[in-house]
Coordinates of C-alpha atoms and ligand atoms in Angstrom, one line a residue:
X1 CA -19.4 14.0 33.9
X2 CA -21.9 11.5 32.5
X3 CA -21.0 9.4 29.5
X4 CA -22.6 6.1 28.3
X5 CA -21.5 6.1 24.7
X6 CA -19.5 2.9 24.7
X7 CA -20.0 -0.7 25.7
X8 CA -17.6 -0.6 28.6
X9 CA -19.5 2.2 30.4
X10 CA -19.3 1.9 34.2
X11 CA -21.7 -0.7 35.7
X12 CA -23.5 -0.9 32.3
X13 CA -25.2 2.4 33.0
X14 CA -22.8 5.3 32.6
X15 CA -19.4 6.7 33.7
X16 CA -19.9 9.4 36.3
X17 CA -16.5 10.2 37.9
X18 CA -14.0 9.0 35.4
X19 CA -14.3 6.9 32.3
X20 CA -13.5 3.3 32.2
X21 CA -11.6 4.3 29.0
X22 CA -9.5 6.7 31.1
X23 CA -11.4 9.9 30.1
X24 CA -11.4 12.3 33.1
X25 CA -14.2 14.7 34.1
X26 CA -12.6 17.7 32.5
X27 CA -12.1 16.0 29.2
X28 CA -15.7 14.6 29.3
X29 CA -17.2 18.0 30.0
X30 CA -15.1 19.7 27.2
X31 CA -16.3 17.0 24.8
X32 CA -19.9 17.8 25.7
X33 CA -19.2 21.5 25.1
X34 CA -17.6 20.7 21.7
X35 CA -20.5 18.5 20.7
X36 CA -22.9 21.3 21.7
X37 CA -21.0 23.8 19.6
X38 CA -21.0 21.4 16.6
X39 CA -24.8 21.3 16.9
X40 CA -24.9 25.1 17.0
X41 CA -22.8 25.3 13.8
X42 CA -25.0 22.7 12.2
X43 CA -28.2 24.7 13.0
X44 CA -26.9 27.5 10.7
X45 CA -25.1 25.2 8.2
X46 CA -28.3 23.2 7.7
X47 CA -30.4 26.3 7.0
X48 CA -27.7 27.7 4.7
X49 CA -27.5 24.4 2.8
X50 CA -31.3 24.5 2.2
X51 CA -30.7 27.8 0.5
X52 CA -27.9 26.3 -1.6
X53 CA -24.9 27.7 0.4
X54 CA -22.1 25.9 2.2
X55 CA -18.5 26.4 3.2
X56 CA -15.9 23.6 3.4
X57 CA -14.4 24.9 6.6
X58 CA -17.8 24.7 8.4
X59 CA -18.5 21.2 7.1
X60 CA -15.0 20.0 8.1
X61 CA -15.3 21.5 11.6
X62 CA -18.6 19.6 12.3
X63 CA -17.0 16.3 11.0
X64 CA -13.8 16.8 13.0
X65 CA -15.7 17.8 16.2
X66 CA -17.8 14.7 16.1
X67 CA -14.9 12.4 15.3
X68 CA -12.9 14.0 18.1
X69 CA -15.4 12.9 20.7
X70 CA -15.5 9.3 19.6
X71 CA -14.3 6.9 22.4
X72 CA -10.5 6.6 22.7
X73 CA -9.7 9.5 20.3
X74 CA -8.9 12.7 22.1
X75 CA -8.0 12.7 25.8
X76 CA -6.2 16.1 25.7
X77 CA -8.1 19.0 27.4
X78 CA -5.8 21.5 25.7
X79 CA -6.6 20.4 22.2
X80 CA -10.3 20.2 23.1
X81 CA -10.2 23.8 24.4
X82 CA -8.5 24.9 21.1
X83 CA -11.2 23.1 19.1
X84 CA -14.0 24.8 21.2
X85 CA -12.5 28.3 20.6
X86 CA -12.3 27.5 16.9
X87 CA -15.9 26.3 17.0
X88 CA -17.1 29.6 18.2
X89 CA -15.5 31.4 15.3
X90 CA -16.8 28.7 12.9
X91 CA -20.3 29.2 14.3
X92 CA -20.1 32.9 13.6
X93 CA -19.0 32.2 10.1
X94 CA -21.8 29.7 9.6
X95 CA -24.3 32.3 10.9
X96 CA -23.0 34.9 8.4
X97 CA -23.2 32.4 5.5
X98 CA -26.8 31.7 6.5
X99 CA -27.7 35.4 6.8
X100 CA -26.1 36.1 3.4
X101 CA -28.0 33.2 1.9
X102 CA -31.3 34.6 3.3
X103 CA -30.5 38.1 2.0
X104 CA -29.9 36.6 -1.5
X105 CA -33.1 34.6 -1.3
X106 CA -35.0 37.7 -0.1
X107 CA -36.1 36.3 3.2
X108 CA -35.7 37.0 6.9
X109 CA -33.3 34.7 8.8
X110 CA -34.8 32.6 11.5
X111 CA -34.0 33.7 15.1
X112 CA -32.3 30.7 16.5
X113 CA -31.8 29.7 20.1
X114 CA -30.1 26.9 22.0
X115 CA -26.7 25.8 20.7
X116 CA -26.9 28.4 18.0
X117 CA -26.5 31.2 20.5
X118 CA -24.9 29.5 23.5
X119 CA -21.9 31.4 24.7
X120 CA -18.9 29.6 26.2
X121 CA -17.1 31.2 29.2
X122 CA -13.6 32.5 28.5
X123 CA -12.2 30.9 31.6
X124 CA -11.5 27.2 31.1
X125 CA -12.7 26.2 34.6
X126 CA -16.0 28.0 34.1
X127 CA -16.2 26.3 30.7
X128 CA -15.9 22.9 32.3
X129 CA -18.6 23.9 34.7
X130 CA -20.8 24.9 31.7
X131 CA -20.2 21.5 30.3
X132 CA -21.9 19.9 33.3
X133 CA -25.1 21.9 32.4
X134 CA -25.0 20.3 29.0
X135 CA -24.8 16.8 30.4
X136 CA -27.0 14.0 29.0
X137 CA -28.3 13.7 32.6
X138 CA -29.9 17.1 32.3
X139 CA -31.7 16.1 29.1
X140 CA -32.7 12.8 30.6
X141 CA -34.4 14.9 33.3
X142 CA -36.1 17.2 30.8
X143 CA -37.1 14.7 28.1
X144 CA -37.0 11.3 29.8
X145 CA -34.5 8.5 29.3
X146 CA -36.1 7.0 26.2
X147 CA -36.0 10.3 24.2
X148 CA -32.5 11.2 25.5
X149 CA -31.3 7.7 24.7
X150 CA -32.7 7.9 21.1
X151 CA -31.0 11.3 20.6
X152 CA -27.7 9.7 21.7
X153 CA -28.2 6.7 19.4
X154 CA -28.4 9.2 16.5
X155 CA -25.5 11.3 17.8
X156 CA -23.2 8.3 18.2
X157 CA -24.0 7.0 14.8
X158 CA -23.2 10.4 13.4
X159 CA -19.9 10.4 15.3
X160 CA -18.9 7.1 13.7
X161 CA -20.0 8.2 10.3
X162 CA -18.0 11.4 10.8
X163 CA -14.9 9.2 11.4
X164 CA -15.5 7.5 8.0
X165 CA -16.1 10.8 6.2
X166 CA -13.0 12.3 7.8
X167 CA -10.8 9.5 6.5
X168 CA -12.4 10.0 3.0
X169 CA -11.8 13.7 3.2
X170 CA -8.1 13.1 4.1
X171 CA -7.9 11.2 0.8
X172 CA -9.6 14.1 -1.1
X173 CA -13.1 12.6 -1.4
X174 CA -16.1 14.4 -0.1
X175 CA -19.8 14.7 -0.9
X176 CA -21.7 17.9 0.0
X177 CA -24.9 15.9 0.2
X178 CA -23.5 14.0 3.1
X179 CA -22.5 17.1 5.0
X180 CA -26.0 18.4 4.5
X181 CA -27.5 15.3 6.3
X182 CA -25.0 15.7 9.2
X183 CA -26.1 19.3 9.6
X184 CA -29.8 18.4 9.3
X185 CA -29.5 15.5 11.8
X186 CA -27.6 17.6 14.4
X187 CA -30.2 20.4 13.9
X188 CA -32.9 17.8 14.6
X189 CA -31.1 16.9 17.8
X190 CA -31.6 20.4 19.1
X191 CA -35.4 20.1 19.1
X192 CA -37.0 20.6 22.5
X193 CA -39.5 17.8 22.4
X194 CA -38.9 15.4 19.6
X195 CA -41.5 12.6 19.0
X196 CA -40.3 9.0 19.3
X197 CA -41.4 8.2 15.8
X198 CA -39.4 11.1 14.4
X199 CA -36.3 10.0 16.4
X200 CA -36.7 6.5 14.9
X201 CA -37.1 7.9 11.4
X202 CA -33.9 10.0 11.9
X203 CA -32.0 6.9 13.2
X204 CA -32.8 5.2 10.0
X205 CA -31.9 8.2 7.9
X206 CA -28.6 8.4 9.7
X207 CA -28.3 4.6 8.9
X208 CA -28.6 5.6 5.2
X209 CA -26.0 8.3 5.7
X210 CA -23.8 5.7 7.3
X211 CA -24.0 3.5 4.2
X212 CA -23.1 6.5 2.0
X213 CA -20.2 7.5 4.3
X214 CA -18.8 3.9 4.1
X215 CA -19.3 3.9 0.3
X216 CA -17.4 7.2 0.1
X217 CA -14.6 5.9 2.1
X218 CA -14.4 2.7 0.2
X219 CA -14.2 4.8 -3.0
X220 CA -11.4 6.9 -1.4
X221 CA -9.4 3.9 -0.2
X222 CA -9.7 1.8 -3.3
X223 CA -9.4 4.9 -5.6
X224 CA -6.1 5.8 -3.9
X225 CA -4.6 2.4 -3.1
X226 CA -6.4 0.0 -5.4
X227 CA -8.8 -2.8 -4.4
X228 CA -7.6 -5.1 -1.6
X229 CA -6.2 -8.4 -2.9
X230 CA -6.1 -11.6 -0.9
X231 CA -2.6 -11.3 0.8
X232 CA -0.8 -13.4 3.4
X233 CA 0.5 -11.2 6.2
X234 CA 3.4 -12.1 8.4
X235 CA 2.4 -12.0 12.1
X236 CA 5.9 -12.7 13.5
X237 CA 8.7 -10.2 13.9
X238 CA 11.6 -9.5 11.5
X239 CA 15.1 -8.6 12.8
X240 CA 15.7 -4.9 12.7
X241 CA 14.4 -1.4 13.7
X242 CA 10.7 -1.0 13.8
X243 CA 7.7 1.3 13.7
X244 CA 4.2 0.2 14.6
X245 CA 1.3 2.0 13.1
X246 CA -2.1 1.7 14.8
X247 CA -5.5 3.3 14.1
X248 CA -7.5 3.4 10.9
X249 CA -5.8 6.0 8.6
X250 CA -4.3 4.6 5.4
X251 CA -2.7 7.9 4.3
X252 CA -0.7 8.2 7.5
X253 CA 0.6 4.7 6.9
X254 CA 1.6 5.6 3.4
X255 CA 3.4 8.7 4.7
X256 CA 5.3 6.7 7.3
X257 CA 6.2 4.1 4.6
X258 CA 7.6 6.8 2.4
X259 CA 9.5 8.6 5.1
X260 CA 11.1 5.3 6.3
X261 CA 12.2 4.1 2.9
X262 CA 15.9 3.2 2.8
X263 CA 16.3 3.9 6.5
X264 CA 16.5 0.3 7.6
X265 CA 13.2 0.5 9.5
X266 CA 10.5 -2.1 9.2
X267 CA 7.0 -1.0 9.5
X268 CA 4.3 -3.1 11.2
X269 CA 0.6 -2.6 11.3
X270 CA -1.4 -2.9 14.6
X271 CA -5.1 -3.5 15.2
X272 CA -7.3 -2.0 12.5
X273 CA -4.4 -1.2 10.3
X274 CA -4.1 -5.0 9.5
X275 CA -6.2 -4.7 6.3
X276 CA -3.7 -2.2 4.8
X277 CA -1.4 -5.1 3.8
X278 CA -3.9 -6.0 1.1
X279 CA -4.0 -2.7 -0.8
X280 CA -1.7 -2.7 -3.8
X281 CA -0.6 0.9 -3.2
X282 CA 0.6 0.0 0.3
X283 CA 1.7 -3.6 0.0
X284 CA 4.2 -2.6 -2.7
X285 CA 6.5 -1.2 0.1
X286 CA 8.9 -4.1 0.9
X287 CA 9.5 -2.7 4.4
X288 CA 5.8 -3.1 5.4
X289 CA 6.8 -6.4 6.9
X290 CA 3.9 -7.6 9.0
X291 CA 1.2 -7.2 11.7
X292 CA 2.1 -7.0 15.4
X293 CA -0.2 -7.7 18.3
X294 CA -3.9 -7.9 18.6
X295 CA -6.8 -5.6 19.2
X296 CA -6.6 -2.2 21.0
X297 CA -7.3 -3.4 24.6
X298 CA -4.0 -5.3 24.7
X299 CA -1.9 -2.3 23.6
X300 CA -0.4 -1.4 27.0
X301 CA 1.4 -4.8 27.2
X302 CA 2.1 -5.0 23.5
X303 CA 3.5 -1.5 23.1
X304 CA 5.6 -2.0 26.2
X305 CA 7.1 -5.1 24.5
X306 CA 7.5 -3.5 21.0
X307 CA 11.1 -2.5 20.6
X308 CA 10.5 0.5 18.4
X309 CA 8.3 3.6 17.8
X310 CA 4.5 3.5 17.8
X311 CA 2.2 5.9 15.9
X312 CA -1.5 6.1 16.7
X313 CA -3.4 7.5 13.7
X314 CA -6.9 7.3 15.3
X315 CA -8.7 5.4 18.0
X316 CA -8.2 3.4 20.1
X317 CA -5.5 4.9 22.3
X318 CA -5.1 3.9 25.9
X319 CA -3.1 5.7 28.6
X320 CA 0.5 5.1 27.6
X321 CA 2.8 3.4 30.1
X322 CA 5.9 5.2 31.2
X323 CA 7.9 2.5 29.5
X324 CA 6.9 3.7 26.0
X325 CA 5.6 7.2 26.7
X326 CA 8.6 8.7 24.8
X327 CA 8.3 6.4 21.8
X328 CA 4.6 6.7 21.2
X329 CA 3.2 9.5 18.9
X330 CA -0.2 10.7 17.9
X331 CA -1.4 12.3 14.7
X332 CA -4.7 13.6 13.2
X333 CA -7.4 13.9 15.8
X334 CA -6.1 11.4 18.3
X335 CA -4.3 12.9 21.3
X336 CA -3.1 12.1 24.8
X337 CA -1.7 14.9 27.1
X338 CA 2.1 15.0 27.0
X339 CA 2.4 12.6 24.1
X340 CA 4.2 14.1 21.0
X341 CA 1.7 15.0 18.4
X342 CA 2.7 14.9 14.7
X343 CA 1.0 17.9 13.1
X344 CA -0.8 18.4 9.8
X345 CA 2.5 18.6 7.9
X346 CA 2.8 14.8 8.6
X347 CA 6.5 15.0 9.3
X348 CA 7.0 11.7 11.1
X349 CA 10.7 12.3 11.8
X350 CA 10.3 12.2 15.6
X351 CA 8.9 8.7 15.2
X352 CA 11.6 7.8 12.8
X353 CA 14.3 9.0 15.2
X354 CA 12.6 7.1 18.1
X355 CA 12.6 4.0 16.0
X356 CA 16.3 4.3 15.2
X357 CA 17.1 5.0 18.9
X358 CA 15.2 1.9 20.1
X359 CA 16.8 -1.6 19.9
X360 CA 14.4 -3.1 17.3
X361 CA 13.8 -6.8 17.0
X362 CA 17.0 -8.8 17.7
X363 CA 16.1 -11.7 15.5
X364 CA 13.7 -13.1 13.0
X365 CA 10.9 -15.1 14.5
X366 CA 9.9 -18.2 12.5
X367 CA 7.5 -17.0 9.8
X368 CA 3.7 -17.3 10.4
X369 CA 1.1 -15.7 8.2
X370 CA -2.6 -15.0 8.1
X371 CA -4.7 -14.2 5.1
X372 CA -6.4 -10.8 4.6
X373 CA -7.8 -8.8 1.7
X374 CA -11.3 -10.1 1.0
X375 CA -13.0 -6.8 0.2
X376 CA -16.1 -6.8 -2.1
X377 CA -14.0 -6.8 -5.3
X378 CA -12.0 -9.9 -4.3
X379 CA -15.1 -11.8 -3.0
X380 CA -17.3 -10.8 -5.9
X381 CA -14.5 -11.8 -8.2
X382 CA -15.1 -15.4 -7.2
X383 CA -18.9 -15.0 -6.9
X384 CA -19.6 -17.8 -9.4
X385 CA -17.6 -20.2 -7.3
X386 CA -19.4 -19.1 -4.1
X387 CA -22.8 -19.3 -5.7
X388 CA -22.0 -22.8 -7.1
X389 CA -20.8 -23.9 -3.7
X390 CA -24.0 -22.7 -2.0
X391 CA -26.2 -24.4 -4.7
X392 CA -24.3 -27.7 -4.4
X393 CA -24.6 -27.6 -0.6
X394 CA -20.9 -27.4 -0.1
X395 CA -21.4 -24.1 1.7
X396 CA -24.4 -24.3 4.1
X397 CA -24.4 -20.9 5.7
X398 CA -22.4 -17.6 6.0
X399 CA -21.8 -15.9 9.3
X400 CA -20.7 -12.3 9.5
X401 CA -18.9 -12.3 12.8
X402 CA -17.6 -8.7 13.1
X403 CA -17.3 -5.5 15.1
X404 CA -15.2 -4.1 17.9
X405 CA -13.1 -5.9 20.4
X406 CA -12.9 -4.9 24.1
X407 CA -11.9 -6.0 27.5
X408 CA -14.9 -7.9 28.8
X409 CA -14.6 -11.6 29.5
X410 CA -18.0 -12.1 27.8
X411 CA -16.2 -11.4 24.5
X412 CA -14.8 -14.9 24.5
X413 CA -18.3 -15.7 23.1
X414 CA -16.9 -14.6 19.7
X415 CA -13.9 -16.9 19.8
X416 CA -16.1 -19.8 20.8
X417 CA -18.7 -18.9 18.2
X418 CA -16.1 -18.9 15.4
X419 CA -14.6 -22.1 16.6
X420 CA -18.0 -23.8 16.7
X421 CA -19.2 -22.7 13.3
X422 CA -19.6 -26.0 11.4
X423 CA -17.1 -27.0 8.8
X424 CA -19.5 -26.4 5.9
X425 CA -20.0 -22.8 6.8
X426 CA -18.0 -19.7 5.9
X427 CA -17.2 -16.8 8.3
X428 CA -16.9 -13.3 7.0
X429 CA -15.3 -10.9 9.4
X430 CA -14.3 -7.2 9.8
X431 CA -13.1 -4.7 12.4
X432 CA -10.9 -5.4 15.4
X433 CA -13.2 -8.0 17.1
X434 CA -11.6 -10.6 14.6
X435 CA -8.4 -10.7 16.6
X436 CA -10.3 -13.0 18.9
X437 CA -10.2 -15.7 16.2
X438 CA -8.2 -14.6 13.1
X439 CA -5.2 -16.7 14.0
X440 CA -7.1 -19.9 14.3
X441 CA -6.9 -22.5 11.5
X442 CA -10.2 -22.6 9.6
X443 CA -9.3 -24.4 6.3
X444 CA -11.3 -23.9 3.1
X445 CA -14.2 -25.2 1.2
X446 CA -13.5 -25.9 -2.5
X447 CA -10.7 -23.4 -2.5
X448 CA -12.7 -20.7 -0.7
X449 CA -11.1 -19.9 2.7
X450 CA -13.6 -20.5 5.5
X451 CA -12.5 -17.2 7.2
X452 CA -12.7 -14.2 4.9
X453 CA -11.3 -11.0 6.4
X454 CA -13.1 -8.1 4.8
X455 CA -11.1 -5.4 6.5
X456 CA -11.7 -2.5 9.0
X457 CA -15.0 -1.6 10.7
X458 CA -15.9 0.7 7.8
X459 CA -15.5 -2.2 5.4
X460 CA -18.9 -3.3 6.6
X461 CA -19.6 -1.7 3.3
X462 CA -17.9 -4.7 1.6
X463 CA -20.2 -7.1 3.5
X464 CA -23.2 -5.1 2.5
X465 CA -22.2 -5.2 -1.2
X466 CA -21.5 -8.9 -1.1
X467 CA -24.8 -9.6 0.6
X468 CA -26.6 -7.5 -1.9
X469 CA -24.9 -9.3 -4.8
X470 CA -25.7 -12.7 -3.4
X471 CA -29.3 -11.8 -2.8
X472 CA -29.6 -10.7 -6.4
X473 CA -27.9 -13.9 -7.7
X474 CA -30.4 -16.0 -5.7
X475 CA -33.4 -13.8 -6.5
X476 CA -34.2 -13.2 -2.9
X477 CA -33.9 -10.6 -0.2
X478 CA -30.9 -10.2 2.1
X479 CA -32.9 -11.6 5.0
X480 CA -33.7 -14.8 3.0
X481 CA -30.0 -15.5 2.3
X482 CA -28.2 -18.2 4.3
X483 CA -26.4 -15.4 6.1
X484 CA -26.5 -14.5 9.8
X485 CA -24.9 -11.4 11.5
X486 CA -23.3 -11.8 14.8
X487 CA -21.9 -8.4 15.8
X488 CA -19.8 -7.1 18.7
X489 CA -19.8 -3.4 19.6
X490 CA -17.6 -1.2 21.7
X491 CA -17.5 2.4 20.3
X492 CA -19.6 4.6 18.1
X493 CA -18.5 3.3 14.7
X494 CA -20.2 0.1 15.6
X495 CA -23.4 2.1 16.2
X496 CA -23.0 3.6 12.8
X497 CA -22.7 0.1 11.2
X498 CA -25.7 -1.1 13.2
X499 CA -27.9 1.7 12.0
X500 CA -26.6 1.2 8.4
X501 CA -27.8 -2.4 8.6
X502 CA -31.1 -1.5 10.1
X503 CA -31.6 1.1 7.4
X504 CA -31.1 -1.7 4.8
X505 CA -33.8 -3.7 6.5
X506 CA -31.4 -6.4 7.8
X507 CA -33.2 -8.4 10.5
X508 CA -32.2 -10.9 13.2
X509 CA -28.8 -9.2 14.0
X510 CA -27.3 -10.7 17.1
X511 CA -25.5 -8.0 19.2
X512 CA -23.2 -8.3 22.1
X513 CA -21.4 -8.6 24.4
X514 CA -24.0 -6.4 26.1
X515 CA -26.7 -4.0 24.8
X516 CA -26.0 -0.3 24.8
X517 CA -26.9 1.6 28.0
X518 CA -28.5 4.3 25.9
X519 CA -31.0 1.9 24.5
X520 CA -33.7 1.8 27.1
X521 CA -36.0 -1.2 27.5
X522 CA -38.8 0.6 25.7
X523 CA -36.6 1.4 22.7
X524 CA -35.2 -2.1 22.7
X525 CA -38.8 -3.4 22.5
X526 CA -39.3 -1.3 19.3
X527 CA -36.0 -2.5 17.8
X528 CA -36.9 -6.1 18.6
X529 CA -40.3 -5.8 17.1
X530 CA -39.2 -3.9 14.0
X531 CA -35.9 -5.6 13.3
X532 CA -35.8 -8.7 15.5
X533 CA -32.6 -7.4 17.0
X534 CA -31.3 -10.0 19.5
X535 CA -28.8 -10.0 22.3
X536 CA -26.3 -12.8 22.0
X537 CA -26.9 -15.9 24.2
X538 CA -24.3 -18.7 24.2
X539 CA -22.5 -19.8 21.0
X540 CA -24.3 -23.2 21.3
X541 CA -27.7 -21.7 21.7
X542 CA -27.3 -19.1 18.9
X543 CA -25.9 -21.7 16.5
X544 CA -28.8 -24.0 17.1
X545 CA -31.2 -21.1 16.7
X546 CA -29.7 -20.1 13.4
X547 CA -28.9 -23.5 11.9
X548 CA -31.6 -25.6 13.5
Ligands
SF4_1 FE1 -17.2 5.6 29.9 FE2 -17.1 4.7 27.4 FE3 -17.7 7.2 27.9 FE4 -15.2 6.3 28.3 S1 -16.3 6.5 26.3 S2 -16.4 7.7 29.6 S3 -15.7 4.3 29.1 S4 -18.9 5.4 28.5
SF3_2 FE1 -11.8 -1.4 17.0 FE2 -11.3 0.8 18.5 FE3 -14.2 -0.4 17.2 FE4 -12.5 0.0 14.0 S1 -10.1 0.0 16.9 S2 -13.4 -1.3 15.4 S3 -12.9 -0.6 18.8

């Protein structure tokens, strides 16, 4: 195996025997096979789309295949094998659609090669062996590390964007134009000798796709559950039976809330589900009582201590401990071998039963709350107040401190940074990195809280909207606003957000805790020159550099 798609990659260069995340060699090779097949499907789907033909099953397969291979989603080789077998059938279907479209248009279909015709072995061991031949290492040898790294940059952003599109699709929102870009980008990634300039252009095009994917998901979330409203969320436990819901999927949470109504079970959010408390369509359930724990990397201790059932709706799952193996459940694309998977019927009764069988919390802890729900609608609703505060000098600067959390000790940078942000500055935050500081006391400026939690990683869209509106109000560009972005990355959705920001021309982004292994020094030079992308230094140095 070789994988360098996340920030915790071994030695900062690549996992080669087993993933730091827990992904073993077999799972890694099968993920490479699935990605290769998705490219093959996309080669046909892209050409069919150019002739005006598409098929929902084909589009959905590509999205799900990409999301499946995101870090900490699917660790189950059996499910990956099933997805690969399905992929072969879907590729045949995509090919037929393309050929029919050609016949209709009176032209000869192109004879395709590479992933379009690649044949997986029937035997699973042989298939794993084939996966090794598809390794990034092989491409690095053929194309060089710069080119292979840029290809991966594009692929990883597509994986993250696929996660957002998948969540939107689950809520019934889709846009064929976005599928077409996924297919075209994957098709581009099958080219034998792509030029660096073309790769960079595609990276920005995928950045554009990422903005559109986040916009689509925002419309799906807010269209289904209403716009997030500033809401205090309890972070201490309530006496009684309990289910903890982790991941990113709002509809799964809704289903669990409905299926636990009147059963004497309290529902808690975990990690990236925290923002759910702010949606009118979810906060209306009185048994959605609070948020438990912190970011994903602490889950093994936290789940161990949680006296109820746990449901993982997407990333980031970690190897379950024996102590809670029987009371953790997966659903959707997330999977761990041997863990009960709730299927597409979304019948969560196994989790309900496990919650009822577990002891639950024995007593109420003293109530403590934090404030969430500052999506674009809530922030822009007080835009006049914000603009006035900037003009009067009451607010000197905005910092967007957001992104993924992780295990590295260097991530304490973000806690320290947030702590040291001067009192006349406001912090916007999103994604799970905020658990490093969201329980600190920040106070407010003229009634505006100094810490505004905008939501999940995909809610970077809210930050983009707010920045755009402020730039318009001040008659300047986003880069001229008193706004600095200090981002933390771990998995591929953060790559998606980064390319979205670069596509929008945002400069001077500070990125940490370390730079991606797939960005080679040569590519970094280009990003520094074009976008002034900067690695984080110390909080003190960065604050001085930003504020003077
Ligand atoms: Fe390693 Fe990250 Fe890949 Fe897991 S996802 S194998 S930790 S690079
Ligand atoms: Fe976190 Fe996994 Fe990226 Fe949604 S939950 S931001 S790491």
